[in-house]
């Protein structure tokens, strides 16, 4: 199986079997983002657990890339510290802006490396980034990120 087919399988698996889908009981903040060009919708909620780790919940509908990306985000960042989650979020944004020539770091990005191929298609980059932008928005609203840190 070549890398592209493997990546497509990972995306399809997250789309069919979303990880951690559902909203939080007591979120600190939530953000609703839409991608009008594709019709994708995502609500991302954030909170903090007892040990200071990130809690993330989400709901959404839309294309396989947008929904798989949200599932990958939650699987990767749930329970992580703000520092670690920011590192991964910024690495994912970099990857999606790499026009398909980026070399993703699997240690940082986990299954999110599967979106490397999507970066070649400008129309789909917005789909892939939707949940990650909503997360940033919710984190800023919750006071977890200062606006000065946003990219
Ligand atoms: Zn889409």
Tab-separated table of N, CA, C and O in Angstrom, residues 1-10:
chain	number	residue	atom	x	y	z
A	1	UNK	N	0.853	-1.205	0.000
A	1	UNK	CA	0.000	0.000	0.000
A	1	UNK	C	0.887	1.253	0.000
A	1	UNK	O	1.802	1.355	0.809
A	2	UNK	N	0.652	2.143	-0.940
A	2	UNK	CA	1.476	3.357	-0.939
A	2	UNK	C	0.975	4.360	0.108
A	2	UNK	O	-0.105	4.202	0.688
A	3	UNK	N	1.803	5.377	0.335
A	3	UNK	CA	1.534	6.324	1.407
A	3	UNK	C	0.208	7.055	1.195
A	3	UNK	O	-0.566	7.252	2.126
A	4	UNK	N	-0.051	7.435	-0.052
A	4	UNK	CA	-1.276	8.182	-0.339
A	4	UNK	C	-2.528	7.350	0.001
A	4	UNK	O	-3.484	7.857	0.584
A	5	UNK	N	-2.486	6.077	-0.354
A	5	UNK	CA	-3.615	5.189	-0.059
A	5	UNK	C	-3.751	4.982	1.449
A	5	UNK	O	-4.857	4.931	1.985
A	6	UNK	N	-2.619	4.876	2.127
A	6	UNK	CA	-2.632	4.715	3.583
A	6	UNK	C	-3.259	5.951	4.236
A	6	UNK	O	-4.109	5.850	5.127
A	7	UNK	N	-2.845	7.135	3.770
A	7	UNK	CA	-3.388	8.385	4.304
A	7	UNK	C	-4.893	8.459	4.064
A	7	UNK	O	-5.653	8.869	4.945
A	8	UNK	N	-5.336	8.047	2.866
A	8	UNK	CA	-6.775	8.084	2.573
A	8	UNK	C	-7.550	7.148	3.505
A	8	UNK	O	-8.641	7.469	3.947
A	9	UNK	N	-6.936	6.007	3.797
A	9	UNK	CA	-7.561	5.045	4.719
A	9	UNK	C	-7.714	5.628	6.118
A	9	UNK	O	-8.733	5.421	6.781
A	10	UNK	N	-6.683	6.336	6.581
A	10	UNK	CA	-6.730	6.941	7.921
A	10	UNK	C	-7.854	7.970	7.982
A	10	UNK	O	-8.643	8.003	8.925
